[in-house]
Short mmCIF file of C-alpha atoms in Angstrom, two decimals:
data_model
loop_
_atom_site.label_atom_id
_atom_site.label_comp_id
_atom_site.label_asym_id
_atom_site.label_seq_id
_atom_site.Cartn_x
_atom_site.Cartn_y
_atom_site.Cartn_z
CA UNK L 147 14.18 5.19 -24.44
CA UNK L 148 13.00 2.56 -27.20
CA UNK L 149 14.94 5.37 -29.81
CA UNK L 150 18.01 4.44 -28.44
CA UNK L 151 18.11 0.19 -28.17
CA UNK L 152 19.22 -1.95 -31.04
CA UNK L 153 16.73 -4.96 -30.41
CA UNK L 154 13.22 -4.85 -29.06
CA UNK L 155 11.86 -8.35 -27.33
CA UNK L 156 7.87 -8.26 -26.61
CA UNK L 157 4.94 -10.26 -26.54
CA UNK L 158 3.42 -10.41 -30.17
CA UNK L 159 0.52 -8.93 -29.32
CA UNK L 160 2.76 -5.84 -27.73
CA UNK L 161 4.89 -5.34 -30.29
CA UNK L 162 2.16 -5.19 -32.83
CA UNK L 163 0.89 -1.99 -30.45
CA UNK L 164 4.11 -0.22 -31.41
CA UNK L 165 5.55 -1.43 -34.38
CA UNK L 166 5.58 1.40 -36.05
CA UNK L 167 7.67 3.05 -33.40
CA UNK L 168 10.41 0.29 -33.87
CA UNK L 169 10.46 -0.37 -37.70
CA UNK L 170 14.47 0.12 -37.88
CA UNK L 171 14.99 -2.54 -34.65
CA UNK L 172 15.61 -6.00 -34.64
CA UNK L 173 12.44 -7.69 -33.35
CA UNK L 174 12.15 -11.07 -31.30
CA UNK L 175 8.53 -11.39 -31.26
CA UNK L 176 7.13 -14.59 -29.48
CA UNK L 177 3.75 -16.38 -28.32
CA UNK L 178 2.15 -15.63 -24.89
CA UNK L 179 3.70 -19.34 -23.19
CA UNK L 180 7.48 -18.11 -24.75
CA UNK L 181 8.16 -15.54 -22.02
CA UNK L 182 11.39 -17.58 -20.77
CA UNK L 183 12.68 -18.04 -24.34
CA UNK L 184 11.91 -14.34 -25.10
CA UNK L 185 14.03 -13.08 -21.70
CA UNK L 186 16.96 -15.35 -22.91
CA UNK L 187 16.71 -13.98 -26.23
CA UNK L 188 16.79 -10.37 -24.78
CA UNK L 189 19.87 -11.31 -22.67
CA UNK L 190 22.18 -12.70 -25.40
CA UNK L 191 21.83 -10.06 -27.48
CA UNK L 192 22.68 -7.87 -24.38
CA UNK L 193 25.64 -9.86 -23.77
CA UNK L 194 26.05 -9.35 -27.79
CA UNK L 195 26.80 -5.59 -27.22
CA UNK L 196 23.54 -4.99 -28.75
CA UNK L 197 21.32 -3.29 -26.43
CA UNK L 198 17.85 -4.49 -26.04
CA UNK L 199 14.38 -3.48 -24.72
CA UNK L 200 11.94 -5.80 -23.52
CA UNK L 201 8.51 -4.47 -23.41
CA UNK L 202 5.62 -5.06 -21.15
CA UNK L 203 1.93 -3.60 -20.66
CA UNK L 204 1.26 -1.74 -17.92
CA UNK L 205 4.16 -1.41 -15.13
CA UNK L 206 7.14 -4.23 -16.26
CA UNK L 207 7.81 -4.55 -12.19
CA UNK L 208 4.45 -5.25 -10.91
CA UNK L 209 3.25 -9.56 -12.22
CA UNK L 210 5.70 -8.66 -14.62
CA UNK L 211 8.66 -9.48 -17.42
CA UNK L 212 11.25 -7.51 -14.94
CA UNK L 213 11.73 -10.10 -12.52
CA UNK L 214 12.54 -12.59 -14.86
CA UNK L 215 14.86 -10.64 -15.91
CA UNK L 216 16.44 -10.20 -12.86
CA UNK L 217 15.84 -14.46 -11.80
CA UNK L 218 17.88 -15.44 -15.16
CA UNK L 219 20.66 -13.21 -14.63
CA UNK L 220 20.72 -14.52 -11.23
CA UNK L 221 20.64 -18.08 -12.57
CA UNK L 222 23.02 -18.04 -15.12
CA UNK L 223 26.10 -15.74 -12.83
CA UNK L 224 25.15 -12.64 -15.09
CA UNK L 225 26.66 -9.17 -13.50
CA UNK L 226 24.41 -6.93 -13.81
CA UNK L 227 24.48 -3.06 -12.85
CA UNK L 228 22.17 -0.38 -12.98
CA UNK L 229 23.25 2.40 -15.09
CA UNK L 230 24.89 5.07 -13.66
CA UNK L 231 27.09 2.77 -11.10
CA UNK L 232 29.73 4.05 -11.54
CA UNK L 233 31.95 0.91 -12.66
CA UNK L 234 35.16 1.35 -13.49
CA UNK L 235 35.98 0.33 -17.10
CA UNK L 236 37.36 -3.06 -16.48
CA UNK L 237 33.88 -3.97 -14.88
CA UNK L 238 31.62 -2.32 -17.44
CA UNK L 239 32.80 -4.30 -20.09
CA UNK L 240 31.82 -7.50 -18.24
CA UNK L 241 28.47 -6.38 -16.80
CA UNK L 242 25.12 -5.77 -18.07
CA UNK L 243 23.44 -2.54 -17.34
CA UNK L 244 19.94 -2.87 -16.06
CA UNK L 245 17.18 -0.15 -15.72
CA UNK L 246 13.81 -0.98 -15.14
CA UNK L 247 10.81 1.86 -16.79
CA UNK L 248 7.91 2.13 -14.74
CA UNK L 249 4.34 2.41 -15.94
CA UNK L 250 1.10 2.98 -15.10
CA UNK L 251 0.40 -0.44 -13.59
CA UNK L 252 -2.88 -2.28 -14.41
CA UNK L 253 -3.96 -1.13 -11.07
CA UNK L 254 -3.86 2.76 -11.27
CA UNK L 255 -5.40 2.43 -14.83
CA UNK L 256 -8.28 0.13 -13.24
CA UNK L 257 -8.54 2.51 -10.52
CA UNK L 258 -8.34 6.05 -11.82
CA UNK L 259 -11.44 4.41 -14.28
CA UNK L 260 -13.89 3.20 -11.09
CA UNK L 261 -13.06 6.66 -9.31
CA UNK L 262 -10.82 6.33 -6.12
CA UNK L 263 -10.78 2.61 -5.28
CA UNK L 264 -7.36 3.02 -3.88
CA UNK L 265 -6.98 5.68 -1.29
CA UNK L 266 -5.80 3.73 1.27
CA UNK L 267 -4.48 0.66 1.92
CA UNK L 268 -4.82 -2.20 -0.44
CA UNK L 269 -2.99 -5.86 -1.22
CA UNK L 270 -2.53 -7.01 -4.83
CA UNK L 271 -3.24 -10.89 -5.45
CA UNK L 272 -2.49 -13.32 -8.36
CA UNK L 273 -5.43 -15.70 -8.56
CA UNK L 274 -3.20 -17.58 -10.79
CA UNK L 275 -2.01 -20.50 -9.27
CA UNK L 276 0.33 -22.26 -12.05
CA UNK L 277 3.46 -20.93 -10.10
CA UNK L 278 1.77 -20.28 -6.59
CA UNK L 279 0.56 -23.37 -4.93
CA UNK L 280 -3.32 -22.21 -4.05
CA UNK L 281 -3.27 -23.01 -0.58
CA UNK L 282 -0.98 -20.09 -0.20
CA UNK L 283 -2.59 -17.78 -2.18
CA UNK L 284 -6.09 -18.65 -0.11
CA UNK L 285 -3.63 -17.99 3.08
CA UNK L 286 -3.69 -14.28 1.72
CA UNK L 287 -7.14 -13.86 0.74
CA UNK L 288 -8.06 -14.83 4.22
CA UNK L 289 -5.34 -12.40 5.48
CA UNK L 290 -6.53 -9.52 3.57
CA UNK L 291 -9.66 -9.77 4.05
CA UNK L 292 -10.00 -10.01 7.59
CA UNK L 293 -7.14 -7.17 7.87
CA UNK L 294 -9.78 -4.88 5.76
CA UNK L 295 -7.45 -4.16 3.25
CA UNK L 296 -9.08 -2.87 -0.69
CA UNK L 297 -7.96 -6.15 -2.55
CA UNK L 298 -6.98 -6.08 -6.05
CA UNK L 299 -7.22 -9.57 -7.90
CA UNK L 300 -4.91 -9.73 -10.61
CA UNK L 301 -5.70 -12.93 -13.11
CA UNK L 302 -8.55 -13.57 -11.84
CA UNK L 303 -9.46 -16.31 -14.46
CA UNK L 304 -8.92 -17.72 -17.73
CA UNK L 305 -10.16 -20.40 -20.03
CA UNK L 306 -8.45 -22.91 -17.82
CA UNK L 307 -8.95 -21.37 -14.47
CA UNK L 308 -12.11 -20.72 -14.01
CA UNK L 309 -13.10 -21.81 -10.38
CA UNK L 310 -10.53 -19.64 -8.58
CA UNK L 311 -12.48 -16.04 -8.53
CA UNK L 312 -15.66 -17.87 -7.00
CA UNK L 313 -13.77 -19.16 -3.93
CA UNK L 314 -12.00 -15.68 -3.64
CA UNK L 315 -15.25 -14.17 -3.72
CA UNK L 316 -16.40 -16.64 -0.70
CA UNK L 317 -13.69 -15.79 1.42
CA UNK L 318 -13.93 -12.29 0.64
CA UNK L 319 -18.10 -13.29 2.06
CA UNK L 320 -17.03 -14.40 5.33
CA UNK L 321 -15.85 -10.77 6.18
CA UNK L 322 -17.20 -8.71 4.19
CA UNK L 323 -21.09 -7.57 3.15
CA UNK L 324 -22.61 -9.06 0.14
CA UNK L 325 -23.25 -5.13 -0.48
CA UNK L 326 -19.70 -4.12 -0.32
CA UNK L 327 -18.97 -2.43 -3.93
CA UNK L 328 -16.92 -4.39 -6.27
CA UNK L 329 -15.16 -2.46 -9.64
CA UNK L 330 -14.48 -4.74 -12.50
CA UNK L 331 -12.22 -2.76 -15.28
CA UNK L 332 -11.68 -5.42 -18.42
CA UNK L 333 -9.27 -4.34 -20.77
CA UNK L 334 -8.19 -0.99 -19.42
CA UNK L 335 -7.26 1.81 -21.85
CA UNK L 336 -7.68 -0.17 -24.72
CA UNK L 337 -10.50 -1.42 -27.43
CA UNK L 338 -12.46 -3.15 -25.76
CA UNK L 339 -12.53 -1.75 -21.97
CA UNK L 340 -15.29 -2.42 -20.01
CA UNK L 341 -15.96 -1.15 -16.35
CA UNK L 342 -18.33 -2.34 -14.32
CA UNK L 343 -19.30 -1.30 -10.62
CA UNK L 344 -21.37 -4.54 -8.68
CA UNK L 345 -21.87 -5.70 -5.36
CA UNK L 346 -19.52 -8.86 -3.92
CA UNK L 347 -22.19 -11.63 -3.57
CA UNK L 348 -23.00 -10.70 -7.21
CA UNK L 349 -19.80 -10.76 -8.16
CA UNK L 350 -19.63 -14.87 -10.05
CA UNK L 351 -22.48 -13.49 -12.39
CA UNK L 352 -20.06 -11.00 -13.89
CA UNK L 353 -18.07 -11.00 -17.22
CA UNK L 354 -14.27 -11.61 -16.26
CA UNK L 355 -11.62 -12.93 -18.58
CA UNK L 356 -7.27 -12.66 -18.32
CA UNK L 357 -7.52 -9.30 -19.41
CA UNK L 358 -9.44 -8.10 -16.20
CA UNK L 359 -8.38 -6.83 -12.83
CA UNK L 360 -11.17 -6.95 -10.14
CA UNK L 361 -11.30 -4.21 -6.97
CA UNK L 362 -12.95 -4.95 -4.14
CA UNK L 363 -13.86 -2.87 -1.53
CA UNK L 364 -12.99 -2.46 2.02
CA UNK L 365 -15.58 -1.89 4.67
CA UNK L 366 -15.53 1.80 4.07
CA UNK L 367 -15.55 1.78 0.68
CA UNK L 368 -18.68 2.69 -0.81
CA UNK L 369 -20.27 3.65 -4.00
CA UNK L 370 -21.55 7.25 -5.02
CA UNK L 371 -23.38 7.46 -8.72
CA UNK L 372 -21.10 5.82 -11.06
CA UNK L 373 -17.84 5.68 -8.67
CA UNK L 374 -16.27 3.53 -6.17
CA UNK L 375 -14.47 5.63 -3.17
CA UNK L 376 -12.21 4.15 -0.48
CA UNK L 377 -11.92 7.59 1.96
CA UNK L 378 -8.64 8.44 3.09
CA UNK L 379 -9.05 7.15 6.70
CA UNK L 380 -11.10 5.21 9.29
CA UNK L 381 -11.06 8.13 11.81
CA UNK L 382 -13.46 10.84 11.59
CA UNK L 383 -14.78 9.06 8.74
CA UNK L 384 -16.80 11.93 7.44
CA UNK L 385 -15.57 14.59 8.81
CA UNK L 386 -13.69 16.11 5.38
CA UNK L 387 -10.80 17.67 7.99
CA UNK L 388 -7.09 18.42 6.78
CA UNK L 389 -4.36 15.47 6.88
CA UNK L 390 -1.20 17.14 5.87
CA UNK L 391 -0.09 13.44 4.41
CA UNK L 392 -0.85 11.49 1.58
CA UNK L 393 1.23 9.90 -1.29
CA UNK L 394 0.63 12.31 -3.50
CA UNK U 130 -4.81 17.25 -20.52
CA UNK U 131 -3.38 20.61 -18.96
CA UNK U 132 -4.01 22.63 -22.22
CA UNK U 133 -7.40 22.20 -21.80
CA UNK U 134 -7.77 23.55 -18.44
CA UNK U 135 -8.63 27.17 -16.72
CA UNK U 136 -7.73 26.49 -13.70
CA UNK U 137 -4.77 24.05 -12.08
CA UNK U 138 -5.08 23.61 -8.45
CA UNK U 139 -1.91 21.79 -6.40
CA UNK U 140 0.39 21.92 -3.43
CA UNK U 141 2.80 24.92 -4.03
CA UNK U 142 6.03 22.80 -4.22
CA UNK U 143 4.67 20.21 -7.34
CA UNK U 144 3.14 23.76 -8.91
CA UNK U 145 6.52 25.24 -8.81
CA UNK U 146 7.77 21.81 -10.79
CA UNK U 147 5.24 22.71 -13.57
CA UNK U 148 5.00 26.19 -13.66
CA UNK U 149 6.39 27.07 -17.22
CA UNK U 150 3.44 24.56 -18.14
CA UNK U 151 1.07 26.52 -16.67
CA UNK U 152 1.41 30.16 -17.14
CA UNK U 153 -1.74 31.01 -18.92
CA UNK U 154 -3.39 29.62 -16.05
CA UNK U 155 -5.54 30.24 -13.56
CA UNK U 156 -3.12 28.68 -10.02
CA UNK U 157 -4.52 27.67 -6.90
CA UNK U 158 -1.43 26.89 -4.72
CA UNK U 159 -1.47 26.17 -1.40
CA UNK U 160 0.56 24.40 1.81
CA UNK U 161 0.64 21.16 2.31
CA UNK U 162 -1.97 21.21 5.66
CA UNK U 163 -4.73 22.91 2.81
CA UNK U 164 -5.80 19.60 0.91
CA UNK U 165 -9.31 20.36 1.89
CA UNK U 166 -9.30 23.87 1.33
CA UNK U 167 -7.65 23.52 -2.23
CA UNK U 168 -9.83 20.74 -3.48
CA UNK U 169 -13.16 22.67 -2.21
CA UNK U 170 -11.64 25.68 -4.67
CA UNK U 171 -11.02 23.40 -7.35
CA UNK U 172 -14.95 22.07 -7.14
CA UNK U 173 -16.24 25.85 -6.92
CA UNK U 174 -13.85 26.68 -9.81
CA UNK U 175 -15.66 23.74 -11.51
CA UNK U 176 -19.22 24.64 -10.87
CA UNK U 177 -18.51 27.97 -12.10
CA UNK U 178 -18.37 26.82 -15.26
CA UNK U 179 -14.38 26.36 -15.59
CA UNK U 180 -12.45 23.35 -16.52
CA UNK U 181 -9.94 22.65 -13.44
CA UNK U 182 -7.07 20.29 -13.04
CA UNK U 183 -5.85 19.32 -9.45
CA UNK U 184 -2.54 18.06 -10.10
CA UNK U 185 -0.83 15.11 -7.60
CA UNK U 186 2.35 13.50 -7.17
CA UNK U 187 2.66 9.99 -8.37
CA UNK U 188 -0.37 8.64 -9.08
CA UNK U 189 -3.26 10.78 -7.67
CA UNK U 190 -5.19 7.79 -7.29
CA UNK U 191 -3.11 5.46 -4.12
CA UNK U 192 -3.22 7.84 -0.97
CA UNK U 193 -3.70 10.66 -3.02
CA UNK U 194 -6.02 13.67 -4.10
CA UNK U 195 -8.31 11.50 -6.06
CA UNK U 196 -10.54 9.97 -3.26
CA UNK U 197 -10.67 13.78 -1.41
CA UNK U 198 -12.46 14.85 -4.45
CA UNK U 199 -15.21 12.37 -4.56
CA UNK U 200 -15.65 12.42 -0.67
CA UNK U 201 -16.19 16.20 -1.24
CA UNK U 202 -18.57 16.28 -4.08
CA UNK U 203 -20.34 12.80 -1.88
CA UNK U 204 -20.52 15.34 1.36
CA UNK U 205 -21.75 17.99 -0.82
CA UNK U 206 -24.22 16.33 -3.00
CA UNK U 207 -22.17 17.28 -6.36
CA UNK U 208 -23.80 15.34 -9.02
CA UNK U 209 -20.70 13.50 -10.79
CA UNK U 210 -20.24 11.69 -13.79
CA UNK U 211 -17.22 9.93 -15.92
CA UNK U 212 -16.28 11.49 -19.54
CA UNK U 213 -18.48 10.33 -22.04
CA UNK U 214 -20.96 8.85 -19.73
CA UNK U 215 -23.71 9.98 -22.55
CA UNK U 216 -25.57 12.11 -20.94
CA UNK U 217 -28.89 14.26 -21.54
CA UNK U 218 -28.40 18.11 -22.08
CA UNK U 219 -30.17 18.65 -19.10
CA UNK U 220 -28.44 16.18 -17.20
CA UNK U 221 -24.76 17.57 -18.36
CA UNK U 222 -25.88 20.97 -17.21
CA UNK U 223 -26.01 19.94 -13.67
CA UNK U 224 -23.36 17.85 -13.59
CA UNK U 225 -19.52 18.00 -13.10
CA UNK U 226 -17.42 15.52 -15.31
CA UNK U 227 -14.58 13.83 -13.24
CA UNK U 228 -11.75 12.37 -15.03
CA UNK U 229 -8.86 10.64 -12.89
CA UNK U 230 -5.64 10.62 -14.76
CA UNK U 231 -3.66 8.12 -13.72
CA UNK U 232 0.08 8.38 -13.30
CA UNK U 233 3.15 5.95 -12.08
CA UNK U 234 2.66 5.65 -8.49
CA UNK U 235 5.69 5.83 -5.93
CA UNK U 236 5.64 2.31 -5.38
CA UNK U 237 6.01 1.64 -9.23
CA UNK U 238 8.85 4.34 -9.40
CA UNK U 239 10.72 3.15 -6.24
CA UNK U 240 10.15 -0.84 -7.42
CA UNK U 241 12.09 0.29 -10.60
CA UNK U 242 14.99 1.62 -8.84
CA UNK U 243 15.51 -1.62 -6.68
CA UNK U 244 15.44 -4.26 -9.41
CA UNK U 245 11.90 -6.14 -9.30
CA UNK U 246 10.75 -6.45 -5.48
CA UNK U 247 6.69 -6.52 -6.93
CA UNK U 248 6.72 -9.55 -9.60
CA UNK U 249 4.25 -11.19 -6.52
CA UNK U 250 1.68 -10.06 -4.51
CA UNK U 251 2.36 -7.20 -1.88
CA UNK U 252 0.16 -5.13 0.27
CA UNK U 253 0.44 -1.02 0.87
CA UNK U 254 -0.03 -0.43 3.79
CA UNK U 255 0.44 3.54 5.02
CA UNK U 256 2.05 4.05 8.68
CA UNK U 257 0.37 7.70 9.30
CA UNK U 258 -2.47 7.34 12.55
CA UNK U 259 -3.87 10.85 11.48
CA UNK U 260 -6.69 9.64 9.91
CA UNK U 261 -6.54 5.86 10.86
CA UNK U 262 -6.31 4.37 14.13
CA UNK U 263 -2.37 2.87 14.95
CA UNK U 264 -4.33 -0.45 16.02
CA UNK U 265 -5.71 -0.77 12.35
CA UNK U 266 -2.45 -0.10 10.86
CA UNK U 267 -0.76 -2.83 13.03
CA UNK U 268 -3.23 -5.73 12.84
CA UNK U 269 -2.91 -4.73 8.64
CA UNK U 270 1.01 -5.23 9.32
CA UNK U 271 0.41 -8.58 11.35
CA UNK U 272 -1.77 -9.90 8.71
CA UNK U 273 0.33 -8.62 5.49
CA UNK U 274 3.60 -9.94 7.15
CA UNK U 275 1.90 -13.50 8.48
CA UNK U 276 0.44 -14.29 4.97
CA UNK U 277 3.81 -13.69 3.36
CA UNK U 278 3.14 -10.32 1.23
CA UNK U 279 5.98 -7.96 0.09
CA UNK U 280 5.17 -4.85 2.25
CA UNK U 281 5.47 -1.66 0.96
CA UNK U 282 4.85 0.83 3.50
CA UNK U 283 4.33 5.10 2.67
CA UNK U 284 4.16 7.44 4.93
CA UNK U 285 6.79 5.79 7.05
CA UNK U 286 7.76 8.74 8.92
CA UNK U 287 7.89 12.38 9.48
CA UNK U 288 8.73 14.75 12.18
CA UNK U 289 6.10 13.81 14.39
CA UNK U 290 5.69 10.11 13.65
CA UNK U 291 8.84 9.21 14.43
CA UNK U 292 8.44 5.69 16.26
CA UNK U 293 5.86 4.12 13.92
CA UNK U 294 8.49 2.45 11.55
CA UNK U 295 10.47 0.75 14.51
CA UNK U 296 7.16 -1.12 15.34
CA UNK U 297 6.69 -1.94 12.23
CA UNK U 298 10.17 -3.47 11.45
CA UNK U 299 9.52 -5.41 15.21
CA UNK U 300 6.14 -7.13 14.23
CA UNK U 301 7.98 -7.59 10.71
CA UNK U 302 10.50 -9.29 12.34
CA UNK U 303 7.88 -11.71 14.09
CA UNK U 304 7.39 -13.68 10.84
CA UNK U 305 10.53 -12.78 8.79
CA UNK U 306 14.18 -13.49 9.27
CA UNK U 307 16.58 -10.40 9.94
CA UNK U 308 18.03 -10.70 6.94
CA UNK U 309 15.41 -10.12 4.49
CA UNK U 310 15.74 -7.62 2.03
CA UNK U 311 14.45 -4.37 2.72
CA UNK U 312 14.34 -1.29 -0.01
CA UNK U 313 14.35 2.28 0.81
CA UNK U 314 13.68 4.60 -1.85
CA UNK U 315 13.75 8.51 -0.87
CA UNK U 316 13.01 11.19 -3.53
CA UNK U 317 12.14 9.19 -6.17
CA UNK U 318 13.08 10.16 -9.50
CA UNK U 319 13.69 13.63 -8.17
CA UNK U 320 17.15 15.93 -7.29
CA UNK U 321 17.85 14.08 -3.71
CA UNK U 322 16.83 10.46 -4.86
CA UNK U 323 18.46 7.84 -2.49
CA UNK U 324 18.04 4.18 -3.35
CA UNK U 325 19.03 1.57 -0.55
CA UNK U 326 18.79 -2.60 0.35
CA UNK U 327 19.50 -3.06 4.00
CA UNK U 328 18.71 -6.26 5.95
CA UNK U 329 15.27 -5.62 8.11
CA UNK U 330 17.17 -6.30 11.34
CA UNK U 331 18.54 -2.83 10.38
CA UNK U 332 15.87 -1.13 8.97
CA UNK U 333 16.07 1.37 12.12
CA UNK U 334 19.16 2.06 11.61
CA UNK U 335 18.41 4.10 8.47
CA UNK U 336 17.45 7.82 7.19
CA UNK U 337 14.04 7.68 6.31
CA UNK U 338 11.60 10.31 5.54
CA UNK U 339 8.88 11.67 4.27
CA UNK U 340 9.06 11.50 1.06
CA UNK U 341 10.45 7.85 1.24
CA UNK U 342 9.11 4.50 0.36
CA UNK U 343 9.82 1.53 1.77
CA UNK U 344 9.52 -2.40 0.39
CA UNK U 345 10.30 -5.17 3.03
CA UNK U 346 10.22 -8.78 1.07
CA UNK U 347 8.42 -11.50 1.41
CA UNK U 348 10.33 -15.16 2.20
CA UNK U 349 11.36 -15.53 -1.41
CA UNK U 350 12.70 -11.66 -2.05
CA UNK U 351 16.61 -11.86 -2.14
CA UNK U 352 18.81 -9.52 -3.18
CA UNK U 353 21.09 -10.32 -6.08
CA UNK U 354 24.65 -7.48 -6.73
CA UNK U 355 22.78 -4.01 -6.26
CA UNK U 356 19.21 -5.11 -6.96
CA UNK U 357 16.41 -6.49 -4.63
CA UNK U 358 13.82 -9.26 -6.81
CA UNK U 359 11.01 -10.97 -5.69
CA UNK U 360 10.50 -14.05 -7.83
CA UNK U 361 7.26 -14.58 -9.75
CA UNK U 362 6.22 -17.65 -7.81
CA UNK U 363 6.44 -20.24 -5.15
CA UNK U 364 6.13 -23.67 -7.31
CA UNK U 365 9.39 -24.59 -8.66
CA UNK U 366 11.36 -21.54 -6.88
CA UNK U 367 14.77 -22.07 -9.12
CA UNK U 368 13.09 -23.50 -11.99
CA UNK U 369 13.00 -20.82 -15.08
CA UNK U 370 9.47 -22.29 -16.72
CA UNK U 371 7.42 -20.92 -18.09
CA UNK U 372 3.76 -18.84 -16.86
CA UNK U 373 1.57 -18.32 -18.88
CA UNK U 374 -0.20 -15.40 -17.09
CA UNK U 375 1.27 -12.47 -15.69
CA UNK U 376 0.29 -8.47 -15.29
CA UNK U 377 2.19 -7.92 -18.35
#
């Protein structure tokens, strides 16, 4: 994929992970704040005839760079196509050709570390509220955790917002048990990964930064030795009898 | 991670998909009704002193084989430990090493093939009542779809379950107007992939199976040319500023 693009547009930290994959491309490197500028970037050299990858970690569609993608084409009257449509030539000239790569989103990396966290039915929640007014963010802690869904917190804190996992962790209280296990996986697959199995009312003593996603259980989640297991169902709880579904 | 292995254990159709990678090996294959059956093989293989690898679809950790085989070795007593958890001699002797590997997980793959319906928070919620009571799955749909989450549902349907995603699209329909955006994604990535955005009013209308995954948007989703996005916030809806956070 990379192999084949002219110009590669990342976060500086990413592209430092693979420069030495994409020596021979042009690079637009920029700071953590620059996503807009680096999307815009990415975009005119597409409309340049030069085709471009922008990078991400983990999956680019989940609290990721592809929807901005998607928002600024939208904002600015871009067509855009994804490959393989079939356009006649006309059209192709004038539109941009879109795919999206998937990846191994922060989530399956976080879980596959704790054990099974996620073997049924979970909601994924920003606690960042810069774009998100908080009010509507609380709205779906409350919702998820009275609806005993796993919930995984994505930016759960950073230098600035630091008061946001506490009150999660306080709703979560209010319908859960203090015992109920929470997994904390900093940094996952990388240098300085950390993974930590605790119990929710413990859970504001506990090392968390930007680089952190935080599981936490549902009611029949539990913990065994050094993992954290959400069975696959409610019914016949332990009763380990056939189910011919699954997602995988 | 295969080349290590003795012994790769796995429903008979996703074997067949990786047999020339596995000819050396020992293959426990069975139907799709024999999860049980094939993951209590797979932890006999183990004890016995062979290195086994039960391979999954997706990512084996989100409704997958992962959680079976920790409820197994929980049921059975199976002392368990992560790679590299440092233990004793004696200890490793009596103990099985479990390693998840993660993968991209259907609702990664089928977000890529719609655009960017998962740049905000979304619950999974799974629409099989074999192994969950239908009243937990529905008061998980009223809460997901009151509190504004993307929904992405799995297991929407199969022979037997054949009314479960009408009621869902109906209490979806409570909170949401007809015309949001809905994404069906059959076969991901595979020979009979189908990728679809239909309006939620006609969500029933639709061939769904399965091996299909489903993503109903939230208030904000939209669908812009082929492609369904959900934007990365609420704040300033139209406004392209800049976040500094995000899962990637």
């Amino acid at each position: 994929m990379l192999r084949s693009v002219d110009v590669v547009a990342g976060y500086s930290t990413y592209i430092e992970l693979i420069r030495p994959m994409i020596e021979d491309k042009t690079i637009i490197s920029t700071g953590m704040t620059q996503e807009v500028k680096r999307v815009e970037a990415a975009i005119e050299q597409a409309l340049n005839a030069n085709s471009c990858a922008i990078i991400s970690s983990g999956d680019p569609g989940i609290y990721a760079m592809a929807g901005l993608v998607f928002e600024t084409c939208k904002l600015k009257n871009i067509a855009i196509a994804p490959p393989d449509a079939g356009l006649e030539d006309h059209e192709a000239d004038a539109t941009l050709e879109v795919e999206v790569v998937p990846g191994i989103p922060a989530l399956s990396a976080g879980a596959s570390l704790l054990g099974a966290p996620l073997t049924h039915d979970f909601a994924a929640i920003s606690l960042s509220d810069l774009l998100t007014p908080w009010e509507v963010i609380e709205q779906r802690l409350e919702a998820a955790a009275g609806a005993d869904f796993v919930v995984v917190l994505y930016n759960p804190k950073s230098k600035k917002r630091t008061w946001q996992l506490e009150r999660a962790q306080q709703i979560l209280l209010k319908y859960r048990d203090g015992q109920t296990p929470v997994g904390i996986v900093v940094s996952a697959m990388r240098d300085k990964q950390q993974v930590r199995i605790v119990s929710l009312e413990n859970l504001h003593r506990e090392y968390v930064d930007m680089q952190t996603t935080v599981f936490i259980g549902s009611s029949v989640s539990s913990r065994y030795l050094d993992f954290m297991v959400t069975p696959r169902g409610y019914a016949r709880k332990y009763d380990i009898g056939g189910s011919k579904e699954s997602g995988g």
